[in-house]
XYZ file of C-alpha atoms in Angstrom:
254
model
C 111.762 127.461 120.727
C 113.442 130.114 118.604
C 112.767 133.726 119.484
C 109.907 135.261 117.540
C 108.492 131.972 116.240
C 105.300 130.569 117.773
C 104.310 126.929 117.844
C 101.484 125.810 115.560
C 101.106 122.455 117.369
C 100.996 123.761 120.933
C 103.024 122.609 123.945
C 105.314 119.588 123.589
C 103.620 116.431 124.903
C 106.076 113.827 123.593
C 109.724 113.003 124.131
C 111.875 115.940 123.050
C 115.291 115.677 121.407
C 118.443 117.756 121.279
C 117.478 119.852 118.272
C 116.056 123.290 119.077
C 112.342 123.515 118.375
C 110.623 125.710 115.776
C 113.792 127.378 114.540
C 112.850 127.464 110.854
C 109.062 127.211 110.848
C 106.124 127.339 113.249
C 104.824 124.184 111.546
C 107.946 122.024 112.029
C 109.170 121.507 115.588
C 112.431 119.716 114.777
C 113.415 120.628 111.240
C 116.433 118.363 110.707
C 114.917 115.439 112.598
C 111.932 115.724 110.258
C 113.579 116.048 106.842
C 116.213 113.411 107.672
C 113.513 110.768 107.135
C 113.262 111.569 103.430
C 116.192 109.270 102.453
C 114.429 106.387 104.221
C 111.299 106.928 102.133
C 113.242 107.119 98.877
C 115.340 104.031 99.642
C 112.258 102.041 100.644
C 110.547 103.140 97.430
C 113.529 101.869 95.410
C 113.364 98.563 97.292
C 109.613 98.309 96.674
C 110.000 98.951 92.949
C 112.699 96.265 92.695
C 110.602 93.769 94.678
C 107.578 94.348 92.438
C 109.534 94.458 89.192
C 111.197 91.105 89.840
C 108.091 89.577 91.415
C 109.515 88.805 94.814
C 107.150 87.431 97.434
C 104.648 89.918 98.837
C 106.427 89.933 102.183
C 109.205 92.089 100.697
C 106.769 94.587 99.197
C 105.019 94.834 102.563
C 108.385 95.222 104.305
C 109.411 98.149 102.110
C 105.991 99.752 102.539
C 106.379 99.380 106.309
C 109.745 101.168 106.063
C 108.009 104.075 104.323
C 105.183 104.142 106.870
C 107.730 104.222 109.680
C 109.617 107.126 108.093
C 106.398 109.079 107.513
C 105.358 108.434 111.117
C 108.727 109.693 112.285
C 108.325 112.853 110.200
C 104.925 113.523 111.762
C 106.308 112.918 115.233
C 109.327 115.182 114.940
C 107.412 117.918 113.155
C 104.759 118.086 115.905
C 106.314 116.643 119.101
C 102.898 115.397 120.178
C 102.248 112.202 122.124
C 99.834 110.751 119.552
C 102.352 111.238 116.743
C 105.073 109.677 118.887
C 102.900 106.592 119.217
C 102.420 106.725 115.444
C 106.199 106.501 115.163
C 106.856 103.851 117.805
C 104.089 101.379 116.933
C 105.269 100.947 113.294
C 108.789 100.349 114.666
C 107.467 97.256 116.461
C 105.410 96.156 113.458
C 108.477 96.451 111.251
C 110.541 94.243 113.575
C 107.763 91.638 113.571
C 107.958 91.610 109.771
C 111.715 91.095 109.910
C 111.173 88.277 112.404
C 108.715 86.613 110.027
C 110.978 86.940 106.990
C 113.978 85.596 108.885
C 112.343 82.620 110.598
C 109.375 81.613 108.431
C 111.324 79.545 105.845
C 112.039 76.874 108.491
C 108.712 77.140 110.311
C 106.734 73.937 109.775
C 103.308 75.315 110.753
C 102.906 78.058 108.170
C 99.737 79.672 109.469
C 100.710 79.866 113.139
C 103.598 82.344 112.862
C 101.836 85.074 110.823
C 98.703 84.681 112.939
C 100.634 85.026 116.188
C 102.716 87.967 114.943
C 99.601 89.742 113.655
C 97.798 89.326 116.977
C 100.919 90.389 118.873
C 101.272 93.521 116.738
C 97.578 94.384 117.109
C 97.663 93.853 120.883
C 100.765 96.014 121.206
C 99.142 98.816 119.191
C 96.095 98.843 121.473
C 98.163 98.632 124.660
C 100.561 101.310 123.460
C 97.639 103.635 122.712
C 96.400 103.275 126.287
C 99.686 103.229 128.220
C 102.548 105.686 127.875
C 105.800 103.753 127.733
C 109.162 105.176 128.684
C 112.216 102.984 128.942
C 109.893 99.985 128.580
C 109.397 100.658 124.876
C 113.137 100.879 124.249
C 113.763 97.598 126.108
C 110.959 95.877 124.222
C 112.237 97.141 120.863
C 115.812 96.119 121.711
C 114.646 92.588 122.570
C 112.884 92.274 119.206
C 116.072 93.429 117.463
C 118.218 90.965 119.420
C 115.899 88.083 118.519
C 116.640 88.719 114.841
C 120.428 88.707 115.199
C 121.049 84.908 115.432
C 119.135 84.242 112.232
C 120.766 87.152 110.423
C 124.174 85.801 111.430
C 123.228 82.323 110.207
C 122.296 83.760 106.810
C 125.609 85.590 106.717
C 127.817 82.565 107.436
C 125.923 80.385 104.933
C 126.139 82.981 102.173
C 129.190 82.543 99.950
C 128.616 85.485 97.629
C 131.114 88.256 98.424
C 128.817 91.079 97.331
C 125.966 89.746 99.473
C 128.290 89.503 102.474
C 129.266 93.112 101.855
C 125.602 94.082 102.163
C 125.479 92.379 105.558
C 128.615 94.247 106.638
C 127.102 97.541 105.501
C 124.023 96.643 107.535
C 126.156 96.158 110.662
C 128.209 99.284 109.968
C 125.217 101.570 109.493
C 123.407 100.318 112.595
C 126.592 100.820 114.639
C 127.150 104.360 113.386
C 123.465 105.229 113.691
C 123.276 103.910 117.252
C 126.420 105.848 118.167
C 124.875 109.070 116.842
C 121.638 108.361 118.742
C 123.472 107.716 122.012
C 125.760 110.734 121.768
C 122.832 113.006 120.908
C 120.930 111.701 123.931
C 123.753 111.520 126.482
C 125.636 114.689 125.540
C 122.620 116.873 124.760
C 123.312 119.349 127.577
C 126.829 119.888 126.224
C 125.817 119.892 122.560
C 123.198 122.560 123.285
C 126.019 124.931 124.232
C 127.971 124.358 121.010
C 127.873 126.838 118.164
C 127.111 123.966 115.768
C 124.754 121.088 116.560
C 125.868 117.933 114.667
C 122.238 116.725 114.682
C 122.969 113.227 115.939
C 119.337 112.123 115.908
C 118.913 113.268 112.310
C 122.038 111.298 111.384
C 120.474 108.284 113.135
C 117.516 108.583 110.744
C 119.780 108.722 107.690
C 121.937 105.794 108.781
C 118.866 103.706 109.650
C 117.341 104.436 106.249
C 120.395 102.910 104.603
C 120.468 100.188 107.255
C 116.940 99.070 106.352
C 117.771 99.145 102.648
C 120.898 97.016 103.092
C 119.028 94.579 105.360
C 116.140 94.246 102.907
C 118.449 93.743 99.951
C 120.491 91.115 101.795
C 117.341 89.254 102.841
C 115.997 89.383 99.288
C 119.246 87.818 98.089
C 119.062 85.048 100.704
C 115.411 84.313 99.967
C 116.085 84.193 96.220
C 118.831 81.664 96.906
C 116.413 79.514 98.908
C 113.967 79.594 95.991
C 116.644 78.753 93.401
C 116.362 82.072 91.576
C 120.128 82.480 90.976
C 120.394 85.949 92.589
C 123.184 88.406 91.961
C 124.034 91.686 93.655
C 124.480 94.257 90.912
C 125.261 97.952 91.263
C 123.415 100.799 89.620
C 125.912 103.335 88.273
C 128.663 101.206 89.757
C 127.937 101.784 93.438
C 124.245 101.433 94.395
C 123.465 97.766 95.186
C 120.303 95.858 94.373
C 119.390 92.220 93.754
C 118.805 90.838 90.279
C 117.377 87.322 89.875
C 117.090 84.780 87.084
C 114.092 82.587 87.747
C 113.708 79.119 86.201
C 111.559 79.136 83.086
C 108.704 77.384 84.880
C 108.405 80.374 87.245
């Protein structure tokens, strides 16, 4: 805690990160780790608007809303460093991965009602269990497993996609998750050294920024692939020449 600044939220009861606490305000424990979630909210809002405007399936609207909920939960967690808020950050992370799992695997699932029912019950059970039990490394292992389960299907979509611009989205997805994970690891492993530096590079805040773009690129790529499956003739176009989004041309009957 910075000298002369008291904590509004009381003692830290959650996992703490490498950023010094309450440096800029008594209401915000980790300033940069909090505001670095804003890009995620804005990018998810852009994705939501595009999904609604072009009448994509509801799953993509829900996915973008879940991205926003996750970012807001992360802001609450890092601004308070309280256990309850940490759970409010971690539980939506699992829910979000279950949504990705559904979007990736549901097109080839023959029993349509079983997958969403199972994933819903799994997500609800995890939320209850997580509220009662404080996870440590177990949460990270569980989350990593959910991420790894999505990789084979994501790779299949990549190799079957011929569009160069869509493939570039997938590459940006891989690049941002690599850079974000590197920032997260360095911030965690080298925290004792970083704390002695004159300038803190704010690795965890950079993780938030990279993962905001990562989610946007993943969502946009999956929207392209789903539009292809539905015969909507998707194209990746770029707003102002650099910002990618999916534009579709549906058959007249749709």
